[in-house]
Amino acid sequence: MRTIFVGDVHGCAAEFAALLARAGYDSAQDRLLLTGDAFSRGPDPLAVWRLLRETEAAMVLGNHDARLLNQLNALAKGRKPKVQYPDQDYTLNQLQPVHEEMLAWLRQCPLYIAEDAFLLVHAGIHPKRGLQGTRRNQFLKIRTWPPTNDLASPRWHDFYEPAHPLLVFGHDAPGGLVVKKRDGRPYLLGLDSGCIYGGQLSGYVLEEARLVQVESQQEADVWRRLA
Ligand SMILES: [Mn+2]
């Protein structure tokens, strides 16, 4: 069995499918683990959903997924969901046929997945307090350390002392792909390489220590303008 990590898909279904092909994904032998933020913002969240279900992928909850979960919860209760930007209306409309099952699925997505060989989170962990000392909002949104909105600041992982064989995260498209190695093997992998902003979709095959990337088919900044 192989474990294939996939970075933040953000509704980029064609790139997701291309990445699986490039990684040689085989449903009989491989499992998929996603860094979260799979649906929001991009062109085809419904096709991403179908691919996720078809492959029985698992995912940690991202900040966009947490918001989508709140919105789907509101809709399920007959309330109007809180929508901040037009791209969120688009995502909700596209996902209309699967709102109910997606709500149930998102509810069971954890904030982290920890196994002997790796730790998977969406944004990161508290660099000093570690996994157990990380709060929900930090799992979902941490980027810089100390926490600030300044994208030029050092990242949480610049202060992280490796405590897991491999820590995989997403969320930080501005920071780009991060690969930190020890003894020739990655111990820290940031897989959000900004597919939705015209960058790449990144994945990693654990057993082969192999990074897999496909080019984005999105035009830079189209989806940023809607957000
Ligand atoms: Mn995110």
CSV table of C-alpha atoms in Angstrom, one decimal, residues 68-186:
chain,number,residue,atom,x,y,z
A,68,LEU,CA,-18.2,25.6,4.3
A,69,LEU,CA,-19.2,23.2,7.1
A,70,ASN,CA,-20.8,26.2,9.0
A,71,GLN,CA,-22.6,27.3,5.8
A,72,LEU,CA,-23.9,23.8,5.2
A,73,ASN,CA,-25.0,23.5,8.8
A,74,ALA,CA,-27.0,26.8,8.5
A,75,LEU,CA,-28.6,25.6,5.2
A,76,ALA,CA,-29.6,22.3,6.8
A,77,LYS,CA,-31.3,24.2,9.6
A,78,GLY,CA,-33.2,26.3,7.0
A,79,ARG,CA,-31.1,29.4,7.9
A,80,LYS,CA,-29.3,31.7,5.5
A,81,PRO,CA,-25.6,30.9,5.4
A,82,LYS,CA,-23.0,33.6,6.2
A,83,VAL,CA,-21.3,34.4,2.9
A,84,GLN,CA,-18.4,36.8,2.8
A,85,TYR,CA,-17.3,36.7,-0.8
A,86,PRO,CA,-18.9,35.8,-4.2
A,87,ASP,CA,-16.7,32.8,-4.7
A,88,GLN,CA,-18.4,31.2,-1.6
A,89,ASP,CA,-21.9,31.6,-3.3
A,90,TYR,CA,-20.4,29.9,-6.4
A,91,THR,CA,-19.0,27.0,-4.3
A,92,LEU,CA,-22.3,26.5,-2.5
A,93,ASN,CA,-24.3,26.6,-5.7
A,94,GLN,CA,-22.0,24.1,-7.4
A,95,LEU,CA,-22.2,21.7,-4.5
A,96,GLN,CA,-26.0,22.0,-4.2
A,97,PRO,CA,-26.7,18.3,-5.3
A,98,VAL,CA,-24.5,16.9,-2.5
A,99,HIS,CA,-25.0,19.4,0.4
A,100,GLU,CA,-26.4,16.8,2.7
A,101,GLU,CA,-23.8,14.1,2.2
A,102,MET,CA,-21.0,16.6,2.2
A,103,LEU,CA,-22.1,18.0,5.5
A,104,ALA,CA,-22.0,14.5,7.1
A,105,TRP,CA,-18.6,13.9,5.5
A,106,LEU,CA,-17.1,17.3,6.6
A,107,ARG,CA,-18.3,16.7,10.2
A,108,GLN,CA,-16.0,13.6,10.4
A,109,CYS,CA,-12.9,15.2,9.0
A,110,PRO,CA,-10.4,15.6,11.8
A,111,LEU,CA,-8.0,18.5,12.5
A,112,TYR,CA,-5.1,16.2,12.2
A,113,ILE,CA,-4.1,12.7,11.2
A,114,ALA,CA,-1.2,11.2,13.1
A,115,GLU,CA,0.4,7.9,12.4
A,116,ASP,CA,3.9,6.5,13.2
A,117,ALA,CA,5.3,7.7,9.9
A,118,PHE,CA,3.7,11.1,9.6
A,119,LEU,CA,1.5,13.9,11.0
A,120,LEU,CA,-0.9,15.6,8.6
A,121,VAL,CA,-2.5,19.0,9.4
A,122,HIS,CA,-4.0,21.8,7.3
A,123,ALA,CA,-2.1,24.9,8.4
A,124,GLY,CA,0.4,23.8,11.0
A,125,ILE,CA,0.9,23.2,14.7
A,126,HIS,CA,2.1,25.4,17.6
A,127,PRO,CA,5.8,25.4,17.1
A,128,LYS,CA,6.6,25.5,20.9
A,129,ARG,CA,3.7,23.5,22.4
A,130,GLY,CA,3.5,20.9,19.7
A,131,LEU,CA,0.5,18.8,18.5
A,132,GLN,CA,-1.2,18.5,21.9
A,133,GLY,CA,-0.8,22.2,22.6
A,134,THR,CA,-2.3,23.3,19.2
A,135,ARG,CA,-5.7,25.0,19.3
A,136,ARG,CA,-8.4,24.5,16.6
A,137,ASN,CA,-7.9,27.8,15.0
A,138,GLN,CA,-4.1,27.2,14.8
A,139,PHE,CA,-4.6,23.9,13.0
A,140,LEU,CA,-6.8,25.7,10.6
A,141,LYS,CA,-5.0,29.0,10.1
A,142,ILE,CA,-1.5,29.3,11.6
A,143,ARG,CA,1.0,30.7,9.1
A,144,THR,CA,3.6,33.0,10.6
A,145,TRP,CA,5.3,33.0,14.0
A,146,PRO,CA,4.5,34.9,16.0
A,147,PRO,CA,1.0,34.9,14.5
A,148,THR,CA,0.5,38.0,12.4
A,149,ASN,CA,-1.1,38.9,9.1
A,150,ASP,CA,2.3,40.0,7.6
A,151,LEU,CA,3.0,37.4,4.9
A,152,ALA,CA,6.7,38.4,4.9
A,153,SER,CA,7.1,37.2,8.5
A,154,PRO,CA,8.9,33.9,9.4
A,155,ARG,CA,6.7,30.9,9.4
A,156,TRP,CA,5.6,28.7,12.3
A,157,HIS,CA,7.8,25.9,10.9
A,158,ASP,CA,10.9,28.1,11.1
A,159,PHE,CA,10.6,27.6,14.9
A,160,TYR,CA,9.5,24.0,14.8
A,161,GLU,CA,11.9,21.3,16.2
A,162,PRO,CA,11.1,18.1,14.3
A,163,ALA,CA,9.0,15.9,16.6
A,164,HIS,CA,7.5,13.7,14.0
A,165,PRO,CA,9.2,11.7,11.2
A,166,LEU,CA,7.3,13.8,8.7
A,167,LEU,CA,4.9,16.7,9.1
A,168,VAL,CA,2.7,17.5,6.1
A,169,PHE,CA,0.7,20.7,5.8
A,170,GLY,CA,-0.9,23.0,3.3
A,171,HIS,CA,-2.7,26.4,3.6
A,172,ASP,CA,0.3,28.6,2.8
A,173,ALA,CA,0.1,29.4,-0.9
A,174,PRO,CA,2.0,32.6,-0.4
A,175,GLY,CA,4.9,30.7,1.2
A,176,GLY,CA,4.8,28.2,-1.7
A,177,LEU,CA,6.1,24.6,-1.7
A,178,VAL,CA,8.2,23.8,1.4
A,179,VAL,CA,10.5,20.8,1.5
A,180,LYS,CA,12.8,20.6,4.6
A,181,LYS,CA,15.1,17.6,4.7
A,182,ARG,CA,17.1,15.7,7.3
A,183,ASP,CA,19.5,13.0,6.3
A,184,GLY,CA,18.3,13.3,2.7
A,185,ARG,CA,14.6,12.7,3.5
A,186,PRO,CA,11.9,15.3,4.0
